Short mmCIF file of C-alpha atoms in Angstrom, two decimals:
data_model
loop_
_atom_site.label_atom_id
_atom_site.label_comp_id
_atom_site.label_asym_id
_atom_site.label_seq_id
_atom_site.Cartn_x
_atom_site.Cartn_y
_atom_site.Cartn_z
CA MET A 1 123.05 65.51 -15.22
CA LYS A 2 122.43 68.63 -12.91
CA SER A 3 119.69 69.01 -11.88
CA LYS A 4 118.33 72.78 -12.50
CA ILE A 5 116.93 74.89 -10.05
CA LEU A 6 115.13 78.98 -10.39
CA PHE A 7 116.04 80.40 -7.12
CA VAL A 8 114.40 83.69 -6.39
CA GLU A 9 115.50 85.54 -3.31
CA ASP A 10 115.66 89.11 -2.55
CA GLU A 11 118.46 88.99 0.26
CA ILE A 12 121.64 89.47 -1.99
CA ASP A 13 123.93 87.90 0.67
CA LEU A 14 121.70 84.88 1.33
CA GLY A 15 120.90 84.25 -2.30
CA ASN A 16 124.14 84.41 -3.11
CA VAL A 17 125.58 82.00 -0.17
CA VAL A 18 122.33 79.46 -0.88
CA LYS A 19 123.13 79.41 -4.59
CA GLN A 20 126.98 78.80 -3.85
CA TYR A 21 126.34 75.94 -1.46
CA LEU A 22 123.72 74.09 -4.10
CA GLN A 23 126.19 74.11 -6.64
CA LEU A 24 128.72 72.95 -4.74
CA MET A 25 126.36 70.04 -4.46
CA ASN A 26 126.33 69.71 -7.95
CA PHE A 27 123.22 71.69 -8.67
CA GLU A 28 122.51 74.11 -11.37
CA VAL A 29 121.31 77.34 -10.10
CA ASP A 30 119.70 80.31 -11.39
CA LEU A 31 119.21 83.29 -8.99
CA ARG A 32 116.76 86.04 -9.29
CA THR A 33 116.05 88.86 -6.87
CA THR A 34 112.59 90.01 -7.98
CA ALA A 35 109.61 87.69 -8.62
CA GLU A 36 109.10 89.81 -11.85
CA GLU A 37 112.52 89.26 -13.16
CA ALA A 38 112.25 85.26 -12.33
CA LEU A 39 108.83 84.87 -14.01
CA GLU A 40 110.22 86.44 -16.85
CA THR A 41 113.05 84.13 -17.02
CA PHE A 42 110.79 81.04 -16.22
CA LYS A 43 108.42 81.79 -19.18
CA GLN A 44 111.23 81.63 -21.55
CA ARG A 45 112.22 78.16 -20.44
CA SER A 46 109.24 76.83 -18.77
CA GLU A 47 110.35 73.18 -19.19
CA TYR A 48 113.84 73.90 -18.24
CA TYR A 49 113.95 73.75 -14.45
CA ASP A 50 113.45 70.68 -12.11
CA LEU A 51 112.41 73.19 -9.16
CA LEU A 52 111.72 76.45 -7.75
CA ILE A 53 112.50 78.06 -4.66
CA THR A 54 111.16 81.47 -4.06
CA ASP A 55 110.95 83.26 -0.75
CA ILE A 56 107.64 84.83 0.34
CA GLN A 57 108.32 88.03 1.30
CA LEU A 58 109.45 89.87 -1.81
CA PRO A 59 109.45 93.05 -2.96
CA GLY A 60 106.56 93.74 -5.90
CA MET A 61 105.24 90.70 -6.84
CA ASP A 62 105.07 88.17 -3.52
CA GLY A 63 106.29 84.35 -3.49
CA PHE A 64 102.57 83.12 -3.61
CA GLU A 65 101.77 85.82 -6.53
CA PHE A 66 104.76 84.15 -7.92
CA ALA A 67 103.85 80.64 -7.80
CA GLY A 68 100.69 81.15 -8.97
CA GLU A 69 101.88 82.94 -12.30
CA VAL A 70 104.41 80.02 -12.82
CA LYS A 71 101.80 77.54 -12.41
CA LYS A 72 99.82 78.48 -15.21
CA ALA A 73 102.65 78.32 -17.70
CA ASN A 74 103.80 74.98 -16.31
CA GLU A 75 101.43 73.23 -13.91
CA ALA A 76 103.70 70.27 -13.10
CA ILE A 77 106.81 72.60 -12.00
CA PRO A 78 107.23 71.39 -8.04
CA PHE A 79 108.33 74.72 -5.65
CA LEU A 80 109.42 75.07 -2.45
CA PHE A 81 108.78 78.26 -0.11
CA LEU A 82 111.29 79.77 2.01
CA THR A 83 109.78 82.48 4.55
CA ALA A 84 110.81 84.20 7.81
CA ARG A 85 107.50 84.58 9.44
CA ASN A 86 105.78 81.20 10.82
CA GLU A 87 102.09 81.94 10.23
CA LYS A 88 99.12 79.36 9.66
CA LYS A 89 97.84 81.45 7.21
CA ASP A 90 101.01 81.36 5.00
CA ARG A 91 101.67 77.67 5.35
CA ILE A 92 97.55 77.09 4.14
CA ALA A 93 98.21 79.75 1.04
CA GLY A 94 101.15 77.46 0.35
CA LEU A 95 99.24 74.26 0.64
CA LYS A 96 96.70 75.38 -1.40
CA LEU A 97 98.96 76.49 -4.42
CA GLY A 98 100.31 72.85 -4.37
CA ALA A 99 103.22 73.89 -2.47
CA ASP A 100 106.03 70.47 -2.15
CA ASP A 101 107.63 71.81 0.97
CA TYR A 102 107.80 74.97 3.04
CA ILE A 103 111.15 75.97 5.33
CA ASN A 104 111.53 78.76 7.58
CA LYS A 105 114.25 81.32 7.94
CA PRO A 106 117.13 80.63 9.20
CA PHE A 107 117.34 77.38 7.71
CA ASP A 108 120.09 74.86 7.92
CA ILE A 109 121.62 75.01 4.66
CA ASP A 110 122.37 71.02 4.68
CA GLU A 111 118.16 70.33 5.46
CA LEU A 112 117.75 72.76 2.71
CA VAL A 113 119.76 70.65 0.53
CA LEU A 114 118.13 67.22 1.43
CA ARG A 115 114.89 68.71 0.97
CA VAL A 116 115.63 69.77 -2.70
CA THR A 117 117.00 66.18 -3.21
CA ASN A 118 113.87 64.72 -2.14
CA ILE A 119 111.69 66.88 -4.09
CA ILE A 120 113.22 66.62 -7.32
CA ARG A 121 113.99 62.62 -7.01
CA ARG A 122 110.17 62.35 -6.21
CA ASN A 123 109.03 64.58 -9.17
CA SER A 124 112.06 63.15 -11.47
CA LYS A 125 111.17 63.31 -15.23
CA GLY A 126 109.95 60.56 -17.10
CA VAL A 127 109.20 56.70 -15.40
CA THR A 128 112.29 54.85 -14.22
CA ALA A 129 112.90 51.05 -14.51
CA GLU A 130 111.59 50.54 -11.21
CA VAL A 131 108.36 51.97 -11.28
CA GLU A 132 107.47 50.25 -14.77
CA HIS A 133 108.33 46.75 -12.75
CA GLY A 134 106.05 47.22 -10.03
CA ASN A 135 105.68 50.50 -8.33
CA ILE A 136 102.42 51.45 -10.41
CA LEU A 137 98.90 51.04 -8.74
CA LYS A 138 95.58 50.65 -10.75
CA ILE A 139 92.97 51.82 -8.33
CA GLY A 140 89.81 51.22 -10.18
CA ASP A 141 90.30 53.58 -13.00
CA ILE A 142 93.19 55.35 -11.89
CA VAL A 143 96.76 54.59 -12.71
CA PHE A 144 98.98 56.00 -10.04
CA ARG A 145 102.82 55.91 -10.24
CA LYS A 146 104.20 56.39 -7.10
CA ASP A 147 108.00 56.92 -7.77
CA VAL A 148 107.49 59.77 -9.76
CA PHE A 149 103.96 61.04 -7.77
CA LYS A 150 101.84 60.95 -11.03
CA ILE A 151 98.43 59.72 -11.75
CA SER A 152 96.24 59.73 -14.56
CA VAL A 153 92.39 59.17 -14.46
CA GLY A 154 90.14 57.38 -17.08
CA ASN A 155 90.95 57.02 -20.44
CA ALA A 156 92.10 60.66 -21.13
CA GLY A 157 95.99 59.73 -20.28
CA LYS A 158 96.64 63.25 -19.15
CA SER A 159 99.35 62.55 -16.57
CA ILE A 160 98.95 64.84 -13.42
CA SER A 161 101.96 65.73 -10.78
CA LEU A 162 100.52 65.07 -7.15
CA THR A 163 102.92 66.60 -4.18
CA VAL A 164 104.74 64.17 -1.97
CA ARG A 165 102.20 64.59 0.76
CA GLU A 166 99.30 64.33 -1.68
CA ALA A 167 100.70 61.12 -3.13
CA ASN A 168 101.48 60.01 0.35
CA LEU A 169 97.67 60.47 1.73
CA LEU A 170 96.34 58.77 -1.78
CA GLU A 171 98.58 56.07 -0.86
CA TYR A 172 97.18 55.56 2.41
CA MET A 173 93.89 56.15 1.92
CA TYR A 174 94.40 53.24 -0.80
CA GLN A 175 95.47 51.14 1.43
CA ASN A 176 92.05 51.96 3.96
CA LYS A 177 90.14 51.72 0.99
CA ASN A 178 86.35 51.20 1.18
CA THR A 179 86.59 50.95 5.38
CA VAL A 180 86.18 54.41 7.33
CA ILE A 181 89.35 56.59 7.88
CA LYS A 182 89.46 58.33 10.79
CA ARG A 183 90.78 62.15 10.62
CA GLU A 184 93.19 61.47 13.49
CA ASP A 185 94.54 58.17 11.83
CA ILE A 186 95.48 59.96 8.90
CA LEU A 187 96.96 62.95 10.60
CA ILE A 188 98.97 60.62 13.27
CA GLN A 189 100.23 58.15 10.84
CA LEU A 190 101.06 60.45 7.97
CA TRP A 191 102.47 63.25 10.11
CA GLY A 192 103.28 62.50 13.81
CA GLU A 193 100.64 64.69 14.95
CA ASN A 194 97.23 65.67 15.13
CA ASP A 195 96.77 69.31 16.07
CA TYR A 196 94.70 72.12 14.45
CA PHE A 197 97.25 73.25 11.54
CA LEU A 198 97.57 70.00 10.38
CA GLY A 199 93.53 69.10 10.00
CA ARG A 200 93.49 72.21 8.15
CA SER A 201 96.38 71.15 5.75
CA LEU A 202 94.85 67.90 5.55
CA ASP A 203 91.61 69.40 4.29
CA VAL A 204 93.51 71.09 1.78
CA PHE A 205 95.24 67.83 0.33
CA ILE A 206 91.70 66.28 0.63
CA SER A 207 90.17 69.06 -1.52
CA ARG A 208 92.51 68.83 -4.11
CA LEU A 209 92.50 64.92 -4.70
CA ARG A 210 88.80 65.35 -4.72
CA LYS A 211 89.23 67.76 -7.67
CA LEU A 212 91.73 65.31 -9.15
CA LEU A 213 89.41 62.57 -9.09
CA ALA A 214 86.59 64.41 -10.33
CA GLU A 215 86.66 62.45 -13.70
CA SER A 216 86.96 58.99 -11.98
CA LYS A 217 83.63 56.81 -12.52
CA LYS A 218 85.18 54.28 -9.73
CA VAL A 219 87.06 56.16 -7.02
CA LYS A 220 85.96 58.59 -5.07
CA ILE A 221 86.40 60.30 -1.23
CA GLU A 222 83.47 60.26 0.78
CA ASN A 223 82.83 62.01 3.84
CA VAL A 224 81.74 60.60 7.61
CA TYR A 225 80.64 63.83 9.54
CA GLY A 226 82.42 63.91 12.86
CA VAL A 227 84.88 61.12 11.75
CA GLY A 228 86.73 61.26 8.78
CA PHE A 229 86.50 59.94 4.91
CA ILE A 230 85.62 56.23 2.95
CA PHE A 231 87.89 56.04 0.00
CA SER A 232 85.85 54.25 -1.67
CA VAL A 233 87.20 52.31 -5.03
CA LYS A 234 84.44 49.95 -7.32
#
């Protein structure tokens, strides 16, 4: 079955080229040139799409506003931002919205296809046989299904989707539970570099994980001032 993508790009020539290439790679693509039009399409079929790709700089409603409205209709939908700008504030805004990835224009089309494929695979609907046979982590009163990047907390049973980076961070912290985890170790081990922007990004991920874990009675993330964190599991 083909994966379904809603693609929002106001540069018509670029949009058509990317759409045609994705279709050649066996994706089903609906192209829209404004966020307003795309939002209307999405609301009519909010469970239909596997991924949303949106340019940030759009006429009228921009990509960030569009993604925020989409999340109201379907919080679990993964999305990837395209942008001609390379500003830290844009990246941080995207991360706060839970973006799964972020790619700058001009981009290599094969790199885009690879990123799209990885996002869809990691957010695959349903649980695979491999997950059922060993890729489930029980962390206190949390169940973390690694292959589909979802967690459930306590007895509520509600499944919550994580971005790829949030899932990687959760697993790394679990592997180093109940000990002090240095900020620089997280940045270097997970993302290969310790710089200001990645540090700000880490704060965004930690903040979101804390919110997701708020209902847990056995797991919490504690600050160690000036050093890092403790992933505390009872």
